[in-house]
CSV table of C-alpha atoms in Angstrom, one decimal:
chain,number,residue,atom,x,y,z
B,1,MET,CA,-42.1,-1.8,5.2
B,2,THR,CA,-40.4,-4.9,8.0
B,3,ASP,CA,-39.8,-4.7,11.5
B,4,PHE,CA,-36.5,-5.8,9.9
B,5,PHE,CA,-36.1,-2.8,8.2
B,6,ARG,CA,-37.3,-0.5,10.0
B,7,ARG,CA,-35.2,-0.9,12.6
B,8,LEU,CA,-32.2,-1.3,10.4
B,9,ILE,CA,-32.5,2.0,8.8
B,10,SER,CA,-36.0,4.4,9.4
B,11,GLU,CA,-35.2,4.0,12.9
B,12,PRO,CA,-32.1,2.5,14.4
B,13,SER,CA,-31.4,2.8,18.0
B,14,ALA,CA,-34.7,4.1,19.5
B,15,SER,CA,-36.4,1.6,21.5
B,16,THR,CA,-34.8,2.8,25.0
B,17,PRO,CA,-33.0,5.6,26.4
B,18,GLU,CA,-29.8,3.2,26.3
B,19,ASP,CA,-30.7,2.9,22.5
B,20,TYR,CA,-30.5,6.3,22.1
B,21,SER,CA,-27.4,7.4,23.2
B,22,ARG,CA,-25.7,4.0,22.0
B,23,ARG,CA,-27.4,5.6,18.2
B,24,VAL,CA,-25.7,8.7,19.2
B,25,TYR,CA,-22.0,7.3,20.5
B,26,GLY,CA,-22.6,5.5,17.2
B,27,LEU,CA,-22.6,8.4,14.8
B,28,ALA,CA,-20.0,10.1,16.4
B,29,VAL,CA,-17.8,7.2,15.6
B,30,ILE,CA,-19.2,7.4,11.9
B,31,TYR,CA,-18.7,10.5,11.1
B,32,PHE,CA,-15.4,10.7,12.5
B,33,THR,CA,-14.4,7.6,11.1
B,34,LEU,CA,-15.7,9.3,7.7
B,35,PHE,CA,-14.0,12.5,7.8
B,36,THR,CA,-10.5,10.5,9.2
B,37,VAL,CA,-10.1,7.8,6.1
B,38,SER,CA,-10.9,9.6,3.9
B,39,ILE,CA,-8.2,11.8,4.8
B,40,VAL,CA,-5.8,9.1,4.9
B,41,GLY,CA,-8.0,7.3,1.3
B,42,LEU,CA,-6.6,10.8,-0.2
B,43,ILE,CA,-2.5,10.9,1.8
B,44,LEU,CA,-2.2,7.0,0.1
B,45,LEU,CA,-3.7,7.9,-3.2
B,46,THR,CA,-1.0,11.1,-3.5
B,47,TRP,CA,1.7,9.5,-1.6
B,48,LYS,CA,2.1,6.8,-4.0
B,49,GLY,CA,0.4,8.0,-6.4
B,50,GLN,CA,2.7,6.7,-9.0
B,51,PHE,CA,2.5,3.5,-7.6
B,52,PHE,CA,-1.3,2.9,-8.1
B,53,VAL,CA,-0.7,5.0,-11.7
B,54,THR,CA,1.5,2.5,-12.4
B,55,LEU,CA,-0.7,-0.4,-11.3
B,56,ALA,CA,-3.7,1.5,-13.5
B,57,GLN,CA,-2.4,1.1,-16.7
B,58,ARG,CA,-0.6,-2.4,-16.1
B,59,SER,CA,-3.7,-4.1,-15.4
B,60,ASN,CA,-5.6,-2.2,-17.7
B,61,VAL,CA,-7.7,-0.6,-15.4
B,62,GLU,CA,-8.9,3.3,-16.8
B,63,THR,CA,-6.7,5.8,-15.0
B,64,LEU,CA,-9.3,7.9,-14.7
B,65,VAL,CA,-10.5,5.4,-12.1
B,66,LEU,CA,-8.0,7.1,-9.3
B,67,LEU,CA,-9.6,10.6,-10.1
B,68,PHE,CA,-12.6,9.2,-9.1
B,69,PHE,CA,-10.8,8.1,-5.5
B,70,LEU,CA,-9.2,11.1,-5.4
B,71,VAL,CA,-13.0,13.4,-5.8
B,72,PHE,CA,-14.4,10.4,-3.6
B,73,PHE,CA,-11.6,10.7,-0.8
B,74,GLY,CA,-12.3,14.7,-0.5
B,75,TYR,CA,-16.3,14.9,-1.0
B,76,ILE,CA,-16.5,12.4,2.1
B,77,ALA,CA,-14.1,14.4,3.6
B,78,LEU,CA,-15.9,17.8,3.1
B,79,ILE,CA,-19.6,16.8,3.9
B,80,SER,CA,-17.8,15.1,7.0
B,81,TRP,CA,-15.9,17.3,8.2
B,82,SER,CA,-18.4,19.2,10.8
B,83,GLY,CA,-19.3,15.9,12.1
B,84,ALA,CA,-16.0,14.9,13.2
B,85,LEU,CA,-15.9,18.1,14.8
B,86,GLY,CA,-18.4,17.4,16.6
B,87,ALA,CA,-17.3,13.9,17.4
B,88,VAL,CA,-13.8,15.9,19.0
B,89,ARG,CA,-16.5,18.1,20.6
B,90,LEU,CA,-18.7,16.2,21.6
B,91,PHE,CA,-15.7,13.6,23.3
B,92,TRP,CA,-13.5,16.9,25.1
B,93,HIS,CA,-17.1,18.0,26.6
B,94,ASN,CA,-17.5,13.8,27.8
B,95,LEU,CA,-14.2,14.5,29.1
B,96,SER,CA,-13.7,17.6,30.8
B,97,GLY,CA,-17.1,16.2,32.3
B,98,LEU,CA,-15.8,13.4,33.6
B,99,PHE,CA,-13.7,15.1,35.6
B,100,GLN,CA,-16.6,17.5,37.4
B,101,ARG,CA,-19.1,15.5,39.9
B,102,GLU,CA,-22.1,17.4,38.7
B,103,TRP,CA,-23.3,15.8,35.6
B,104,VAL,CA,-25.9,18.8,35.4
B,105,GLN,CA,-23.4,21.5,35.4
B,106,ALA,CA,-21.3,19.4,32.8
B,107,ASP,CA,-24.5,19.2,30.1
B,108,ARG,CA,-25.2,22.9,30.7
B,109,ASN,CA,-21.7,23.8,30.0
B,110,LYS,CA,-22.6,21.8,26.8
B,111,MET,CA,-25.7,23.2,26.6
B,112,ASN,CA,-23.8,26.5,26.5
B,113,ALA,CA,-21.0,25.4,23.7
B,114,ILE,CA,-24.6,24.7,21.8
B,115,GLY,CA,-25.8,27.9,21.5
B,116,PRO,CA,-29.4,28.5,20.7
B,117,SER,CA,-32.3,27.2,18.2
B,118,LYS,CA,-32.4,29.0,14.8
B,119,GLY,CA,-36.4,28.4,15.5
B,120,LYS,CA,-36.7,25.0,13.5
B,121,THR,CA,-39.4,22.7,14.6
B,122,LEU,CA,-39.8,19.2,13.2
B,123,GLY,CA,-42.6,17.8,12.5
B,124,ALA,CA,-44.2,13.6,11.6
B,125,ALA,CA,-47.5,12.6,11.3
B,126,LEU,CA,-48.7,9.3,12.7
B,127,ASN,CA,-50.9,7.2,11.3
B,128,ILE,CA,-53.0,6.9,15.2
B,129,ARG,CA,-54.5,10.0,16.9
B,130,VAL,CA,-53.4,10.0,20.3
B,131,HIS,CA,-54.6,12.4,22.6
B,132,SER,CA,-54.9,12.1,26.6
B,133,ASP,CA,-57.9,10.7,28.6
B,134,LYS,CA,-58.7,14.5,30.2
B,135,GLU,CA,-58.8,15.7,26.8
B,136,PRO,CA,-60.4,13.6,24.1
B,137,ASP,CA,-59.5,16.2,21.7
B,138,GLY,CA,-57.1,18.5,22.7
B,139,VAL,CA,-53.3,18.6,22.4
B,140,ILE,CA,-51.1,16.9,24.3
B,141,GLU,CA,-47.7,18.6,25.2
B,142,LEU,CA,-44.7,17.1,27.0
B,143,PRO,CA,-42.0,18.8,27.8
B,144,VAL,CA,-39.1,17.1,26.6
B,145,ARG,CA,-36.4,18.1,30.3
B,146,ASP,CA,-34.0,16.9,32.8
B,147,GLU,CA,-31.9,18.8,35.8
B,148,ALA,CA,-29.9,20.5,33.4
B,149,GLY,CA,-32.3,22.1,31.1
B,150,GLN,CA,-35.1,21.7,28.8
B,151,MET,CA,-34.5,20.6,25.1
B,152,GLY,CA,-37.7,21.6,23.4
B,153,ILE,CA,-42.0,20.8,23.6
B,154,LEU,CA,-42.9,17.6,22.1
B,155,ARG,CA,-46.3,18.5,20.8
B,156,ILE,CA,-48.7,15.6,19.6
B,157,ASP,CA,-52.0,16.7,18.2
B,158,GLY,CA,-54.3,13.9,16.8
B,159,ALA,CA,-52.2,11.8,14.4
B,160,ARG,CA,-49.7,14.8,13.7
B,161,CYS,CA,-46.9,15.8,16.7
B,162,THR,CA,-44.3,18.3,16.2
B,163,PHE,CA,-41.1,19.0,18.2
B,164,GLU,CA,-39.6,22.3,18.8
B,165,PRO,CA,-36.1,21.8,20.3
B,166,GLU,CA,-34.2,24.8,22.2
B,167,PHE,CA,-31.3,24.2,20.1
B,168,ASP,CA,-30.1,23.0,16.1
B,169,HIS,CA,-29.3,19.4,15.1
B,170,THR,CA,-32.2,17.7,16.8
B,171,SER,CA,-33.0,14.7,15.0
B,172,ASN,CA,-36.6,12.7,13.6
B,173,ASN,CA,-35.4,9.8,15.6
B,174,ILE,CA,-37.0,12.2,18.6
B,175,PHE,CA,-40.3,10.7,17.0
B,176,ALA,CA,-39.4,7.3,16.2
B,177,PHE,CA,-38.4,6.9,20.0
B,178,LEU,CA,-42.5,8.4,20.3
B,179,GLU,CA,-43.3,5.6,18.3
B,180,TYR,CA,-41.5,2.6,20.1
B,181,GLN,CA,-42.7,4.4,23.5
B,182,LEU,CA,-46.5,4.3,22.8
B,183,ASN,CA,-46.3,1.1,20.7
B,184,GLU,CA,-45.0,0.3,24.7
B,185,ILE,CA,-48.1,1.3,26.0
B,186,LEU,CA,-50.2,-0.7,22.9
B,187,LYS,CA,-49.2,-3.7,23.8
B,188,GLU,CA,-49.0,-3.7,27.7
B,189,ARG,CA,-53.1,-2.8,27.3
B,190,GLY,CA,-53.1,-5.9,25.3
B,191,ASP,CA,-54.9,-3.5,22.2
B,192,GLU,CA,-53.1,-5.1,18.9
B,193,GLN,CA,-53.0,-1.2,17.0
B,194,ASN,CA,-49.7,-0.1,16.3
B,195,ALA,CA,-48.6,3.1,16.0
B,196,VAL,CA,-46.2,4.0,13.3
B,197,VAL,CA,-44.8,7.0,11.8
B,198,ILE,CA,-46.3,7.4,8.5
B,199,GLY,CA,-44.4,10.4,7.1
B,200,TRP,CA,-41.8,13.7,7.9
B,201,LYS,CA,-41.9,16.7,7.7
B,202,THR,CA,-38.5,17.6,6.8
B,203,ILE,CA,-38.2,15.2,4.8
B,204,ASP,CA,-41.4,14.7,2.7
B,205,ASP,CA,-43.9,17.6,4.0
B,206,GLU,CA,-46.0,17.6,1.2
B,207,THR,CA,-47.1,13.8,1.6
B,208,THR,CA,-47.1,14.6,5.4
B,209,GLU,CA,-49.4,16.6,5.4
B,210,SER,CA,-51.8,15.7,2.8
B,211,PHE,CA,-51.6,12.6,5.3
B,212,LEU,CA,-52.5,14.5,7.9
B,213,ALA,CA,-55.1,17.1,5.8
B,214,MET,CA,-56.9,13.4,5.4
B,215,VAL,CA,-56.9,12.5,9.4
B,216,ARG,CA,-57.7,15.8,9.6
B,217,PHE,CA,-61.4,15.5,7.5
B,218,ALA,CA,-62.0,12.0,9.4
B,219,ARG,CA,-61.8,13.9,12.5
B,220,ASN,CA,-64.3,16.9,12.1
B,221,LEU,CA,-66.4,14.2,9.9
B,222,GLU,CA,-66.4,12.4,13.6
B,223,ARG,CA,-67.5,15.3,15.0
B,224,ALA,CA,-70.4,16.2,12.3
B,225,LEU,CA,-71.3,12.9,12.9
B,226,GLY,CA,-71.5,12.8,16.6
B,227,ALA,CA,-69.1,8.8,15.8
B,228,ASP,CA,-66.9,8.0,18.4
B,229,GLU,CA,-63.8,6.9,16.1
B,230,LEU,CA,-64.3,6.9,12.4
B,231,TRP,CA,-59.9,7.3,12.7
B,232,PRO,CA,-58.0,5.1,14.8
B,233,LYS,CA,-57.2,5.9,18.3
B,234,MET,CA,-55.4,6.6,21.7
B,235,GLN,CA,-56.0,7.8,24.7
B,236,LEU,CA,-53.3,8.3,26.8
B,237,SER,CA,-53.8,8.2,30.9
B,238,GLN,CA,-51.7,10.4,33.1
B,239,THR,CA,-50.1,7.5,35.0
B,240,GLU,CA,-49.0,7.0,30.8
B,241,PHE,CA,-48.0,10.5,30.1
B,242,ARG,CA,-46.4,10.9,33.2
B,243,ARG,CA,-43.9,7.4,31.6
B,244,LEU,CA,-43.7,9.1,29.2
B,245,GLU,CA,-42.2,12.1,30.1
B,246,GLU,CA,-40.0,10.4,32.8
B,247,LYS,CA,-39.2,8.7,29.4
B,248,PHE,CA,-37.9,11.6,27.4
B,249,SER,CA,-36.2,12.7,30.7
B,250,ARG,CA,-34.1,10.2,29.6
B,251,ILE,CA,-33.0,10.6,26.0
B,252,CYS,CA,-31.9,14.5,27.7
B,253,ARG,CA,-28.5,13.4,28.0
B,254,PRO,CA,-28.3,12.2,24.3
B,255,LEU,CA,-29.9,14.9,22.2
B,256,ARG,CA,-27.9,17.3,23.8
B,257,ASN,CA,-24.5,15.0,22.1
B,258,GLU,CA,-26.8,15.1,19.3
B,259,CYS,CA,-26.9,18.7,19.3
B,260,PHE,CA,-22.8,18.5,18.1
B,261,LEU,CA,-23.6,15.9,15.1
B,262,PRO,CA,-25.0,17.5,11.7
B,263,ASP,CA,-28.6,15.6,10.7
B,264,TRP,CA,-28.8,14.7,7.6
B,265,GLU,CA,-32.1,12.3,6.7
B,266,TYR,CA,-32.9,11.5,3.6
B,267,THR,CA,-34.9,8.6,1.8
B,268,ALA,CA,-33.1,5.8,0.8
B,269,GLU,CA,-33.9,4.0,-1.9
B,270,HIS,CA,-31.8,0.6,-2.5
B,271,LYS,CA,-30.6,-0.8,-6.1
B,272,VAL,CA,-30.7,-4.6,-7.0
B,273,PRO,CA,-30.3,-5.0,-11.1
B,274,ILE,CA,-30.8,-8.2,-11.9
B,275,ILE,CA,-29.6,-7.8,-15.2
B,276,PRO,CA,-27.3,-5.1,-15.1
B,277,GLU,CA,-27.3,-1.8,-16.9
B,278,PRO,CA,-26.8,-1.4,-20.5
B,279,LEU,CA,-29.1,-3.1,-20.6
B,280,GLY,CA,-31.4,-2.8,-17.9
B,281,LEU,CA,-34.3,-5.4,-18.1
B,282,PHE,CA,-35.0,-5.2,-14.5
B,283,THR,CA,-34.0,-3.7,-11.9
B,284,ILE,CA,-35.5,-4.9,-8.3
B,285,SER,CA,-35.5,-1.2,-5.8
B,286,ARG,CA,-36.7,-0.6,-2.0
B,287,SER,CA,-37.1,2.5,-0.2
B,288,GLU,CA,-37.3,4.3,2.5
B,289,ARG,CA,-39.5,7.3,4.0
B,290,ARG,CA,-36.9,8.0,5.7
B,291,ALA,CA,-33.2,7.2,6.3
B,292,ASP,CA,-31.1,7.8,9.0
B,293,PRO,CA,-27.5,8.7,9.3
B,294,LEU,CA,-26.5,5.8,11.4
B,295,ALA,CA,-27.8,3.9,8.7
B,296,SER,CA,-26.4,6.1,5.2
B,297,MET,CA,-23.6,7.8,6.8
B,298,GLY,CA,-22.7,3.5,8.5
B,299,VAL,CA,-22.8,2.4,4.7
B,300,ALA,CA,-20.7,5.6,3.4
B,301,ALA,CA,-18.3,4.9,6.5
B,302,GLY,CA,-18.6,0.6,5.6
B,303,VAL,CA,-17.7,1.8,1.9
B,304,VAL,CA,-15.1,5.0,2.6
B,305,VAL,CA,-13.2,1.9,5.4
B,306,LEU,CA,-13.4,-1.2,2.7
B,307,SER,CA,-11.3,1.2,-0.6
B,308,VAL,CA,-8.8,2.5,1.9
B,309,GLY,CA,-8.5,-1.5,3.3
B,310,VAL,CA,-8.6,-2.1,-0.1
B,311,LEU,CA,-5.4,0.5,-1.4
B,312,ALA,CA,-3.6,-0.4,0.9
B,313,VAL,CA,-3.7,-4.1,0.9
B,314,PHE,CA,-2.6,-3.0,-2.9
B,315,ILE,CA,0.3,-1.0,-1.0
B,316,LEU,CA,1.2,-4.2,1.3
B,317,PHE,CA,1.0,-7.0,-1.1
B,318,PRO,CA,1.5,-5.1,-5.3
B,319,PRO,CA,-0.8,-7.6,-7.3
B,320,TRP,CA,0.7,-9.6,-9.8
B,321,VAL,CA,0.4,-7.6,-13.2
B,322,PRO,CA,1.7,-8.6,-17.1
B,323,GLY,CA,5.0,-8.4,-16.9
C,1,MET,CA,-35.9,-16.5,11.1
C,2,VAL,CA,-33.5,-17.0,14.1
C,3,ARG,CA,-29.7,-18.1,12.7
C,4,THR,CA,-27.0,-20.2,14.4
C,5,ALA,CA,-23.8,-18.0,15.3
C,6,ALA,CA,-22.0,-20.7,13.1
C,7,GLU,CA,-24.7,-20.0,10.6
C,8,MET,CA,-23.7,-15.9,11.0
C,9,ALA,CA,-20.4,-16.2,10.6
C,10,VAL,CA,-20.2,-18.6,7.6
C,11,VAL,CA,-20.3,-15.3,4.8
C,12,PRO,CA,-17.7,-13.6,6.7
C,13,LEU,CA,-15.5,-16.6,6.8
C,14,LEU,CA,-16.1,-17.4,3.0
C,15,VAL,CA,-15.1,-13.9,2.0
C,16,ALA,CA,-12.5,-13.4,4.5
C,17,ALA,CA,-11.2,-16.9,3.1
C,18,LEU,CA,-11.7,-15.8,-0.9
C,19,ALA,CA,-9.2,-12.0,0.3
C,20,ALA,CA,-7.0,-15.1,1.9
C,21,LEU,CA,-6.9,-16.6,-1.7
C,22,TRP,CA,-6.4,-13.5,-4.0
C,23,VAL,CA,-3.4,-12.3,-1.9
C,24,TRP,CA,-1.9,-15.2,-1.3
C,25,GLN,CA,-2.4,-16.2,-5.9
C,26,CYS,CA,-2.5,-12.7,-7.1
C,27,SER,CA,0.7,-10.9,-5.4
C,28,GLY,CA,3.3,-9.5,-6.9
C,29,PRO,CA,6.6,-9.8,-5.9
C,30,ASP,CA,8.6,-7.9,-2.9
C,31,PRO,CA,12.3,-7.9,-4.4
C,32,ALA,CA,15.0,-6.6,-2.6
C,33,VAL,CA,18.4,-5.8,-4.0
C,34,HIS,CA,22.0,-6.3,-2.3
C,35,ASP,CA,25.7,-7.2,-3.0
C,36,VAL,CA,25.8,-4.6,-6.2
C,37,GLU,CA,29.0,-5.1,-7.6
C,38,LEU,CA,30.7,-3.0,-10.2
C,39,LEU,CA,33.4,-5.2,-12.2
C,40,GLU,CA,35.7,-3.2,-14.5
C,41,PRO,CA,36.1,-3.6,-18.4
C,42,GLU,CA,38.7,-6.7,-19.3
C,43,GLN,CA,40.1,-4.8,-21.8
C,44,PRO,CA,39.5,-0.6,-22.6
C,45,GLY,CA,36.7,0.0,-24.4
C,46,ASP,CA,35.1,-2.3,-23.4
C,47,PRO,CA,31.3,-2.0,-21.2
C,48,TYR,CA,31.1,-2.2,-17.6
C,49,THR,CA,29.6,-4.7,-15.9
C,50,VAL,CA,27.1,-4.3,-12.8
C,51,GLN,CA,26.3,-7.3,-11.2
C,52,ALA,CA,23.7,-7.8,-8.2
C,53,THR,CA,21.6,-10.6,-6.6
C,54,LEU,CA,17.7,-10.4,-6.4
C,55,ASP,CA,15.8,-11.7,-3.9
C,56,ASN,CA,12.0,-11.9,-3.8
C,57,GLU,CA,11.3,-11.9,-0.1
C,58,ARG,CA,7.6,-12.5,-0.1
C,59,TRP,CA,5.3,-15.2,-2.1
C,60,GLY,CA,4.1,-13.5,-5.1
C,61,HIS,CA,5.8,-13.6,-9.1
C,62,GLY,CA,5.9,-11.5,-11.5
C,63,THR,CA,7.8,-9.0,-13.5
C,64,VAL,CA,10.2,-6.6,-12.6
C,65,THR,CA,12.2,-3.4,-14.0
C,66,LEU,CA,15.8,-2.8,-13.2
C,67,ALA,CA,17.7,-0.5,-13.0
C,68,PHE,CA,21.3,-0.3,-13.5
C,69,GLU,CA,23.5,2.7,-12.4
C,70,LEU,CA,26.4,4.0,-12.7
C,71,THR,CA,27.9,7.4,-11.4
C,72,ASP,CA,30.8,9.6,-12.0
C,73,ASN,CA,32.0,10.1,-8.8
C,74,GLN,CA,34.3,13.2,-9.5
C,75,SER,CA,30.7,14.7,-12.4
C,76,GLY,CA,27.9,13.0,-10.7
C,77,GLN,CA,27.5,12.1,-14.8
C,78,THR,CA,25.2,8.9,-14.7
C,79,PHE,CA,24.8,5.9,-17.4
C,80,ARG,CA,22.0,3.6,-17.2
C,81,GLU,CA,20.5,0.6,-18.1
C,82,GLU,CA,17.1,-1.5,-17.3
C,83,LYS,CA,16.5,-5.0,-17.3
C,84,ARG,CA,13.6,-6.8,-17.0
C,85,VAL,CA,13.7,-9.8,-14.7
C,86,ARG,CA,10.8,-12.3,-13.8
C,87,LEU,CA,11.1,-13.3,-10.0
C,88,GLU,CA,8.6,-16.6,-9.2
C,89,GLU,CA,7.9,-17.4,-5.6
C,90,GLY,CA,11.0,-18.8,-3.7
C,91,ASP,CA,13.8,-17.4,-6.1
C,92,ASP,CA,16.8,-16.1,-4.7
C,93,ASP,CA,20.3,-15.4,-5.3
C,94,VAL,CA,19.2,-14.1,-8.2
C,95,LEU,CA,22.3,-13.2,-10.2
C,96,VAL,CA,21.1,-10.2,-12.6
C,97,PHE,CA,23.7,-8.2,-14.4
C,98,ALA,CA,23.5,-5.2,-17.3
C,99,GLU,CA,26.6,-3.6,-19.2
C,100,ILE,CA,26.8,-0.2,-19.6
C,101,ASP,CA,29.0,1.6,-22.0
C,102,ALA,CA,30.8,4.2,-20.2
C,103,PRO,CA,34.1,6.5,-20.2
C,104,ASP,CA,37.3,5.7,-18.3
C,105,GLY,CA,36.6,6.7,-14.3
C,106,ASP,CA,35.6,6.1,-11.3
C,107,TYR,CA,32.4,4.6,-10.6
C,108,GLU,CA,29.7,3.7,-7.9
C,109,PRO,CA,27.3,1.2,-9.1
C,110,SER,CA,23.3,1.1,-8.0
C,111,VAL,CA,20.9,-1.4,-8.8
C,112,GLU,CA,17.0,-0.4,-8.0
C,113,ALA,CA,14.2,-3.0,-8.4
C,114,GLU,CA,10.7,-1.7,-9.3
C,115,TYR,CA,7.3,-3.4,-9.3
C,116,PRO,CA,5.5,-3.3,-10.7
C,117,PRO,CA,7.5,-1.9,-13.7
C,118,GLU,CA,6.8,0.8,-15.3
């Protein structure tokens, strides 16, 4: 996957804590836009129903298209409802936080409002094994916390990364953030290898586990042979570990904000039919292992805004139809 | 590949230009009716004539349905006649009329323009 597509679809806005924060606010805006604009679409279609039916029949477009739009807007409103509500709750908490002198207390209020986690653990697989230089084969435990409280524990056991969140709706983007931080360290060292998240357990656990099993095999073989490095390895110094800890502590606030929003992460497939259906002789496609909701819901928001925009243009400027 | 701001602006500008051209060239009219008048029959038994002036308040063009109606002020009964008129861009003060067969009475005329036509 090229860096462009990774930044656009799979791991957008995960390079810095500021980026992470912008991503969460962007998501809140997207969910709110999706819900409100699809409701506007439903209102326009029902309010100007007669106009659109006449227009559809006069221009030889199937009236069923209107039903499709009704179902489409209704479906989008239904799935984005929880996100829009989360966005309003987030906005409310941030607004009341502005009037409190202590951000710590404001963030603790947010944590009380979110409620505890139902115990879901996130997992991912890295292409390299990451260990501490103190314990070359041990597990790195990185508590993700700031003054307001702990958001979870990140464990890195070689290529296997897990995050036990204290609250629900934390996204896999935390592993994307880890990837960027590891790459920054590697770059500073002048190391040419790159850390890449190969699999996301909540999206495709079979592939992730089979990859991790292969890494484990390499690790066992390494031990048995007494070899130094059969699988690419990265050892974190204590200074680098503390830097990671500091970076992760800076994303606690966006992580708290993120918990107000739903977490919809899936694989994504984009198809471009060169010779379209019904012949369908040639289609090119591209698939991504993970589509961040910022990309998938962002595209959905774009489509909904465009559709409602076209409806509004039709109302404001009714097109020419045969008399 | 680094793109300049001008290169990046080409596609959105092209899309905006096409959208503007579409709205400009493929828009329907925006009919507005005024000066509705009722002309009494010249002889008993002849139809009433309802006339009005029609304007196109937008640059678009297309066929408009005009609904001429006479409403009896006493009984509330209505007599209706429909006509279609083609409006072109810039059409102003187009005189339209319809003859409506109705018994002698005290009527209130009205004319409604509808676009797109049913």
